[in-house]
mmCIF file of N, CA and C in Angstrom:
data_model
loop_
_atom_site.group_PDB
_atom_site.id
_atom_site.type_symbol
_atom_site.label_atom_id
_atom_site.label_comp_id
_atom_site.label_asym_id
_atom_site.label_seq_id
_atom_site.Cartn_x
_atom_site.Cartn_y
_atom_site.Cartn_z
ATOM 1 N N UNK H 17 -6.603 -24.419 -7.508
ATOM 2 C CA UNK H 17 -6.840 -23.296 -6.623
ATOM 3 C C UNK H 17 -8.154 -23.529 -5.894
ATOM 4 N N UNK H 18 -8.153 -23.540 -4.354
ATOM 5 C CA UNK H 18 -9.525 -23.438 -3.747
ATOM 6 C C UNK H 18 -10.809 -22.226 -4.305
ATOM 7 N N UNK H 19 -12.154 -22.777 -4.386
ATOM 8 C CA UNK H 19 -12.935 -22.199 -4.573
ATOM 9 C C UNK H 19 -13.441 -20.631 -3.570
ATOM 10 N N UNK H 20 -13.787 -19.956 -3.529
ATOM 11 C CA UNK H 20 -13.647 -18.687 -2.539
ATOM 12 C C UNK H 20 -15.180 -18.539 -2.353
ATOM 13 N N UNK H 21 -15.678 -19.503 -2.599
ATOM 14 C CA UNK H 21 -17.289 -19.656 -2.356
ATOM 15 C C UNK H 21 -17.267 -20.417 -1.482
ATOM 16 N N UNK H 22 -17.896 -20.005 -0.318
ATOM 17 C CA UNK H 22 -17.956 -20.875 1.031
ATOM 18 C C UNK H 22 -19.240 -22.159 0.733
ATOM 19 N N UNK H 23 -18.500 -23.034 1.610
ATOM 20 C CA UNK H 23 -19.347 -24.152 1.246
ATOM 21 C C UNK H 23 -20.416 -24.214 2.266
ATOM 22 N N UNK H 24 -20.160 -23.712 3.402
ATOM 23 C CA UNK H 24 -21.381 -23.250 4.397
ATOM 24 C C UNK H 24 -21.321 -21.987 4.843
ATOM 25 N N UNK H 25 -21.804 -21.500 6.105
ATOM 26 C CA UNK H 25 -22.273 -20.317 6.175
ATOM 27 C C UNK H 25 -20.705 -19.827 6.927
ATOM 28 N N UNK H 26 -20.681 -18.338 6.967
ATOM 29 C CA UNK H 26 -18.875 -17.801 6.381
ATOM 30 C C UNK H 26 -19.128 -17.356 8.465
ATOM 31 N N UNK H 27 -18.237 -18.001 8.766
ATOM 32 C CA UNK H 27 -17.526 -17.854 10.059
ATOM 33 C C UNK H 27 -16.244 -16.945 10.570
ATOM 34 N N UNK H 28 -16.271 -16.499 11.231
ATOM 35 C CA UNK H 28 -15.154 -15.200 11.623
ATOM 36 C C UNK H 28 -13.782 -15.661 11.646
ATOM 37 N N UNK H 29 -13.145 -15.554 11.540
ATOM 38 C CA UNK H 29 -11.381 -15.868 11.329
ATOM 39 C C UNK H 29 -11.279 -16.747 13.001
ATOM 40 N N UNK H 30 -10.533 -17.490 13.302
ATOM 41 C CA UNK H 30 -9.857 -17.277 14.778
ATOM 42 C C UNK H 30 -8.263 -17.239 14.540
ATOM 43 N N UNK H 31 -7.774 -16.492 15.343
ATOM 44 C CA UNK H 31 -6.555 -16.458 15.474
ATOM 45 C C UNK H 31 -5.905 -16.308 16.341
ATOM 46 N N UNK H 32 -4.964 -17.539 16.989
ATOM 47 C CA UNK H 32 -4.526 -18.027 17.807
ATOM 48 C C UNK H 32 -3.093 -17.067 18.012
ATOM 49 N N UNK H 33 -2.984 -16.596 19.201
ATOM 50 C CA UNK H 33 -2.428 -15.638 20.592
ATOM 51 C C UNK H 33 -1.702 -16.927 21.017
ATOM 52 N N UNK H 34 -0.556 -16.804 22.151
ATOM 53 C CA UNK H 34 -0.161 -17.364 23.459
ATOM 54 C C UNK H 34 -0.911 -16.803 24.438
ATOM 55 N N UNK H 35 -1.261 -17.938 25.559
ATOM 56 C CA UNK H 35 -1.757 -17.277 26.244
ATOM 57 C C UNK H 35 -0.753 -16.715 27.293
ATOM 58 N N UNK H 36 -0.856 -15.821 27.840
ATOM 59 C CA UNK H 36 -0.314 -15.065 28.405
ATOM 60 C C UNK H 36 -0.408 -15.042 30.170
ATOM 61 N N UNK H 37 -1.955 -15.051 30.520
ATOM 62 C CA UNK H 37 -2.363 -14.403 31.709
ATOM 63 C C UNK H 37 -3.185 -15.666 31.819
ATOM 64 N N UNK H 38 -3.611 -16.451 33.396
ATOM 65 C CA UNK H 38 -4.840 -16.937 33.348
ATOM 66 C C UNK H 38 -5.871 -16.389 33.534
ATOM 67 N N UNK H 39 -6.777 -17.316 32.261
ATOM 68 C CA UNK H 39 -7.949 -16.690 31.902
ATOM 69 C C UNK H 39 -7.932 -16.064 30.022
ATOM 70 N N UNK H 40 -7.007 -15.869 29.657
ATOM 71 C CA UNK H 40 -6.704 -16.238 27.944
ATOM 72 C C UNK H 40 -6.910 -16.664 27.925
ATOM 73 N N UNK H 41 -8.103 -16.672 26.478
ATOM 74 C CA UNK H 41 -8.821 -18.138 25.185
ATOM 75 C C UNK H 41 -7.481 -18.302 24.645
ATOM 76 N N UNK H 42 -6.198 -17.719 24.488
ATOM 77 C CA UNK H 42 -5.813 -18.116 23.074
ATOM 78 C C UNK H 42 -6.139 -17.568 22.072
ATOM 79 N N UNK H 43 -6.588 -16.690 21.948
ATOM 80 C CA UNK H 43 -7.822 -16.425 20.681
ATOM 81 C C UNK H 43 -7.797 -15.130 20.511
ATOM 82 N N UNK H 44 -7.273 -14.354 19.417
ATOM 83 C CA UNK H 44 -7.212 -12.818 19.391
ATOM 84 C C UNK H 44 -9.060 -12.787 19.160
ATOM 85 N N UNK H 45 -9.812 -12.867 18.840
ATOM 86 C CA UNK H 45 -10.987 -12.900 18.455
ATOM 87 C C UNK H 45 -11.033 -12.467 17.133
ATOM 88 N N UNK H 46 -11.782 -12.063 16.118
ATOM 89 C CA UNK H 46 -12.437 -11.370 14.847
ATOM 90 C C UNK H 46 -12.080 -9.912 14.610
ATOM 91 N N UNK H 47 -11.641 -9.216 15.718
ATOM 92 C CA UNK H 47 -11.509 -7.774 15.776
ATOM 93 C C UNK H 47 -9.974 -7.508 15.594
ATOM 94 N N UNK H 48 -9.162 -7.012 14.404
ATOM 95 C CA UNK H 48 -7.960 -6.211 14.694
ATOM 96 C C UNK H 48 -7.947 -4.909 14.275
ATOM 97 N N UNK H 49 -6.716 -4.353 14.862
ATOM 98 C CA UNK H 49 -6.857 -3.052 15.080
ATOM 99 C C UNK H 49 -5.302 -2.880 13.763
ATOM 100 N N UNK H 50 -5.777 -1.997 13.031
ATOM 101 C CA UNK H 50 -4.757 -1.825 12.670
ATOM 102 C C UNK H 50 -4.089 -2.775 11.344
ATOM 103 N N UNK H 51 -5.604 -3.816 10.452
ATOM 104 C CA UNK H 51 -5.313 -4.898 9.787
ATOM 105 C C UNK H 51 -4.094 -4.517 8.580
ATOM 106 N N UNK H 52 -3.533 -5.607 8.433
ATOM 107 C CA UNK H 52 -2.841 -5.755 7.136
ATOM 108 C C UNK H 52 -2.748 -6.629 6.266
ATOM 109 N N UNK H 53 -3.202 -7.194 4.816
ATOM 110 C CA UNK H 53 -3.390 -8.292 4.624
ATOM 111 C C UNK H 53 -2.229 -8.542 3.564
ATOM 112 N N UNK H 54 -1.685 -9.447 2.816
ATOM 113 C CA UNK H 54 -0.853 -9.570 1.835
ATOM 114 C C UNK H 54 -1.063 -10.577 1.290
ATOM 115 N N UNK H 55 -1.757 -10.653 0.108
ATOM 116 C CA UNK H 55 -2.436 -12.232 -0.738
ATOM 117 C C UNK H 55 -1.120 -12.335 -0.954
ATOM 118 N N UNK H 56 -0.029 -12.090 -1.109
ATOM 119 C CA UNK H 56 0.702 -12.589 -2.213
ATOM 120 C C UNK H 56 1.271 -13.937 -0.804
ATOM 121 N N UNK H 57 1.604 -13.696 0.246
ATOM 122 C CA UNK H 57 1.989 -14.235 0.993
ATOM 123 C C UNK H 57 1.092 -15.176 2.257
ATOM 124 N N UNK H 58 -0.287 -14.982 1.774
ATOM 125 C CA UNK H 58 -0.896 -14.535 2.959
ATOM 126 C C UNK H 58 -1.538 -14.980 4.043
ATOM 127 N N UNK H 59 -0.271 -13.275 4.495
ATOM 128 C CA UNK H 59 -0.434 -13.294 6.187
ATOM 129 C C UNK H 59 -1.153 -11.877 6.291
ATOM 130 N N UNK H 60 -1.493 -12.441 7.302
ATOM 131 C CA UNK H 60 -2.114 -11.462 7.615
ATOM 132 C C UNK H 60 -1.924 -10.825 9.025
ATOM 133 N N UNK H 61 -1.881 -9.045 9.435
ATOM 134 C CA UNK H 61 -1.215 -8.896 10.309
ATOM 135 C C UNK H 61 -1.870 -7.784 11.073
ATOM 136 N N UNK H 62 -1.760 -6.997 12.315
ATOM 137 C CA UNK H 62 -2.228 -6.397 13.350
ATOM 138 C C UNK H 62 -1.334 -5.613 13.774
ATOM 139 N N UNK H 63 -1.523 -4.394 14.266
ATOM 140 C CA UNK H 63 -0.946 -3.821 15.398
ATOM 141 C C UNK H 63 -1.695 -2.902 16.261
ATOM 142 N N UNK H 64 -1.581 -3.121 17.241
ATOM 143 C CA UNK H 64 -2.323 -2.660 18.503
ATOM 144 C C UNK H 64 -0.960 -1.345 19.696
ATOM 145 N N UNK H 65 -1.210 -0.327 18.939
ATOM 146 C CA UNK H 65 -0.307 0.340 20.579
ATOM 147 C C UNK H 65 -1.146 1.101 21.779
ATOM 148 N N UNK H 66 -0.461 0.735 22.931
ATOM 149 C CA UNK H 66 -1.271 1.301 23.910
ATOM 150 C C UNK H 66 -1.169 2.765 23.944
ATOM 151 N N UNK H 67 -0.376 3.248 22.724
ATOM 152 C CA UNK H 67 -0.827 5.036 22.913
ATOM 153 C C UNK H 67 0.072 5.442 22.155
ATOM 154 N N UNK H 68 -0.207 6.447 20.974
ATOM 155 C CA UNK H 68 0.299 6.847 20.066
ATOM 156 C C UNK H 68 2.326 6.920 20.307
ATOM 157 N N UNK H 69 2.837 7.351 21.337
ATOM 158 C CA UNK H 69 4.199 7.378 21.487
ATOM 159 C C UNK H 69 4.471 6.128 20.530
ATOM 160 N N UNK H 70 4.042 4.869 19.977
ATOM 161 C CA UNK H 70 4.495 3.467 19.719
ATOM 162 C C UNK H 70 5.683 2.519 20.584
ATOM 163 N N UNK H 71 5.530 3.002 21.747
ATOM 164 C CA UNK H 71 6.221 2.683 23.026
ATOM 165 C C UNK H 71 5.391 1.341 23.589
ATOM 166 N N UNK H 72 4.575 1.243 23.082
ATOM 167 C CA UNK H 72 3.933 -0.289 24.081
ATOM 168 C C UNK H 72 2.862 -0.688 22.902
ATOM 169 N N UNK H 73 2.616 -1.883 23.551
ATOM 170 C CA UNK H 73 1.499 -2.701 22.640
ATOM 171 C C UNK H 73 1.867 -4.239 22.177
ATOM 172 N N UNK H 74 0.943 -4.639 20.902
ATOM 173 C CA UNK H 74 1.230 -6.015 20.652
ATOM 174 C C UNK H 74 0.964 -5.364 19.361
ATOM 175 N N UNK H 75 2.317 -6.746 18.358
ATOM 176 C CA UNK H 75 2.058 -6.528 17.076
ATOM 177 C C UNK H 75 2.166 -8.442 16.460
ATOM 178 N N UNK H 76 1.556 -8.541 15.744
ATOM 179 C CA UNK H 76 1.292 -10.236 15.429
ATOM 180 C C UNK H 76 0.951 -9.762 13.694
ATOM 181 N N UNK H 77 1.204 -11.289 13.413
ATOM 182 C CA UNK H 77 1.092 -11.999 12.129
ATOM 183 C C UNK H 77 1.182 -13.740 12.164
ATOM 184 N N UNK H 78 0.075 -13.517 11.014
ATOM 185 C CA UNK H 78 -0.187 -15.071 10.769
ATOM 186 C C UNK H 78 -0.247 -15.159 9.145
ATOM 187 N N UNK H 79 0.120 -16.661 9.141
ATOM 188 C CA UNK H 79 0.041 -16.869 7.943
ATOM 189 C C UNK H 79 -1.044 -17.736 7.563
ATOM 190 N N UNK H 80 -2.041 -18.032 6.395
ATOM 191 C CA UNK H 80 -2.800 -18.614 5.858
ATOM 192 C C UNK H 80 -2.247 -20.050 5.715
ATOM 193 N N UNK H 81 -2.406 -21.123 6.044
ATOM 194 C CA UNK H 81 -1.789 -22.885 5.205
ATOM 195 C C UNK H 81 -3.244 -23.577 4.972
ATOM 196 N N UNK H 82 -4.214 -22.647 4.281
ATOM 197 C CA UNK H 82 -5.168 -23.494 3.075
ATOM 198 C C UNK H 82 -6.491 -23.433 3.987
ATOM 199 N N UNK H 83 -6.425 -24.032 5.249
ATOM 200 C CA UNK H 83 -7.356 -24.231 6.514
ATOM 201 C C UNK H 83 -7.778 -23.234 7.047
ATOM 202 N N UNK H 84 -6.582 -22.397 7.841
ATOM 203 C CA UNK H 84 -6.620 -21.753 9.011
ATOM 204 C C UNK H 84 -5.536 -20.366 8.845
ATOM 205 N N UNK H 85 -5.644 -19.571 10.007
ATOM 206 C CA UNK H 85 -4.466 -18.835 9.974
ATOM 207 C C UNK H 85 -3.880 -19.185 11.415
ATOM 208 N N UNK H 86 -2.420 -19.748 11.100
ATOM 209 C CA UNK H 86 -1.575 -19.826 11.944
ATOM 210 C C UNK H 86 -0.724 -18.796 12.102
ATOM 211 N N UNK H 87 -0.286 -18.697 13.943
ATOM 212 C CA UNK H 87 0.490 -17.255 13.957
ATOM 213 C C UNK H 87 1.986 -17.602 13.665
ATOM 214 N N UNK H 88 2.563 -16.646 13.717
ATOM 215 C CA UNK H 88 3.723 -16.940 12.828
ATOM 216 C C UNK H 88 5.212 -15.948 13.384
ATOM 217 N N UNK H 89 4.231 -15.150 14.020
ATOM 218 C CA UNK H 89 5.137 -13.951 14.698
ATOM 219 C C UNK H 89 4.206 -12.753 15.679
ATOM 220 N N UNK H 90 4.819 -12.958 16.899
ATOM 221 C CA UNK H 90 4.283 -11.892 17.856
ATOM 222 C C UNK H 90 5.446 -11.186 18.552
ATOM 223 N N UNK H 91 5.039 -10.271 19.019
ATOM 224 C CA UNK H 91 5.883 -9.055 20.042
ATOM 225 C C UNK H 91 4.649 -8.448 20.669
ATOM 226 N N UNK H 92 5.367 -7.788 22.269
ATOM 227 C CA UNK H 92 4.862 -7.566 23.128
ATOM 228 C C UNK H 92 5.270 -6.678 23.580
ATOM 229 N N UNK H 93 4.768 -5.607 24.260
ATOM 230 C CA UNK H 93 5.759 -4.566 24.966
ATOM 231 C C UNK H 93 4.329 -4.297 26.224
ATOM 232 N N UNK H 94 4.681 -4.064 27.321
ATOM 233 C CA UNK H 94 3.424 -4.407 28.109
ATOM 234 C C UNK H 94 3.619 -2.768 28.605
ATOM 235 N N UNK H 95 4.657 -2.747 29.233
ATOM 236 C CA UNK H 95 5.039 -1.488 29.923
ATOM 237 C C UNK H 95 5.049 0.104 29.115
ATOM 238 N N UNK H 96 4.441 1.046 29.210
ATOM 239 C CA UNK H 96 4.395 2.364 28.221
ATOM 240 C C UNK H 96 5.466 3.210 29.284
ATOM 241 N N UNK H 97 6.044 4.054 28.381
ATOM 242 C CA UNK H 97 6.814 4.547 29.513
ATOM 243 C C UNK H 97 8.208 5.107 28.922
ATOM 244 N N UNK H 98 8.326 5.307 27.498
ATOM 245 C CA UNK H 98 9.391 6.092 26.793
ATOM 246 C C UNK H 98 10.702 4.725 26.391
ATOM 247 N N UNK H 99 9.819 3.401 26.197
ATOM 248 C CA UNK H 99 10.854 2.441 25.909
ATOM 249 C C UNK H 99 11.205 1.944 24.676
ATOM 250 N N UNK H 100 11.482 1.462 24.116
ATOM 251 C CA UNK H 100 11.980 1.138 22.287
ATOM 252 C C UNK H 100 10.624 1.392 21.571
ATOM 253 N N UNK H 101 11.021 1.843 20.843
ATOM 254 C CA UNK H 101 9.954 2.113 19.543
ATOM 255 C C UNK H 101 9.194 0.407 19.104
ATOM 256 N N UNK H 102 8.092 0.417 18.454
ATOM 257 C CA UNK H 102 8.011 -1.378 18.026
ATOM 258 C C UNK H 102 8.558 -1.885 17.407
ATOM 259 N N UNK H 103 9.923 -1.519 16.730
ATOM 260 C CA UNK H 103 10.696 -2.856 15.996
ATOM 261 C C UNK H 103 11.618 -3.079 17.143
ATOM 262 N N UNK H 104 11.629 -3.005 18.258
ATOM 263 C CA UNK H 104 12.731 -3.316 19.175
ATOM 264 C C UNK H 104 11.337 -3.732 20.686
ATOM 265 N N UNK H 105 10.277 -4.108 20.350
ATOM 266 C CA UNK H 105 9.958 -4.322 21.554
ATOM 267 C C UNK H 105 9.776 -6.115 21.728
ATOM 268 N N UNK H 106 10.072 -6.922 22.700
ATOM 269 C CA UNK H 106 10.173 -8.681 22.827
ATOM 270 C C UNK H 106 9.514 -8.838 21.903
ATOM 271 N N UNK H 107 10.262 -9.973 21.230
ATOM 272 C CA UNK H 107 9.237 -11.076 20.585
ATOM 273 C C UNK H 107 9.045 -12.012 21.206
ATOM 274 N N UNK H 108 7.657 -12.857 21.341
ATOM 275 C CA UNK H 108 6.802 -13.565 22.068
ATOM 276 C C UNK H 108 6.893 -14.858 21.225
ATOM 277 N N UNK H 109 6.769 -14.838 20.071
ATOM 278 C CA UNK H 109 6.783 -16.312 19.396
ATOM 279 C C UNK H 109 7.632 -15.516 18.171
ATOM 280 N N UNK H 110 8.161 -16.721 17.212
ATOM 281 C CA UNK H 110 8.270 -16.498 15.919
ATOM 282 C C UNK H 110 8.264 -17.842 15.556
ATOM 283 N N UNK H 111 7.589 -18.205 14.625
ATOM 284 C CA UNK H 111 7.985 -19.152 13.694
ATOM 285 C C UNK H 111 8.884 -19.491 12.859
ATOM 286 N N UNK H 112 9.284 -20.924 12.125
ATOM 287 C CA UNK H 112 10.220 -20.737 11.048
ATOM 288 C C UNK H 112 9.306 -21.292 9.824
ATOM 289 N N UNK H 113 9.639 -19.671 8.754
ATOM 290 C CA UNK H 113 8.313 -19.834 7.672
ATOM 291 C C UNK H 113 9.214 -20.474 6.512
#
């Protein structure tokens, strides 16, 4: 089992987005809204809506492989406006875990 004592000084997560628009890093940054974590599996996950209805927004997950967190699954809903709830809005990537 890896040690959980950092071997240098403890650096912010990155977690890698598609980019979307030019001018995207790629890079959700350090900040989520909405975290979820699950050691048993772990991924770790986000959701962001652009306004309580849950009609728009982005929802992502990544999984841990020892290094890094790779994403693993995104959805997108850009448009607000009375359209599928978030288990029915595009998915943007998925992986096969």
């Amino acid at each position: 089992m890896a040690s959980r004592t950092p071997d240098g000084p403890v650096q912010p997560a990155r977690l890698p987005v598609p980019v979307l628009d030019p001018g995207d890093s790629g890079d959700q940054g350090p900040v989520l809204t909405n975290p979820d974590l699950d050691p048993a599996t772990g991924t770790l996950g986000t959701v962001q809506m652009g306004r309580a209805l849950d009609d728009c927004g982005m929802q992502a997950a990544w999984r841990w492989d020892h290094t890094h967190f790779v994403l693993a699954r995104m959805t997108l809903q850009r448009a607000c406006g009375g359209s599928a709830p978030r288990g029915d809005w595009p998915v943007l990537y998925r992986s096969v875990m």
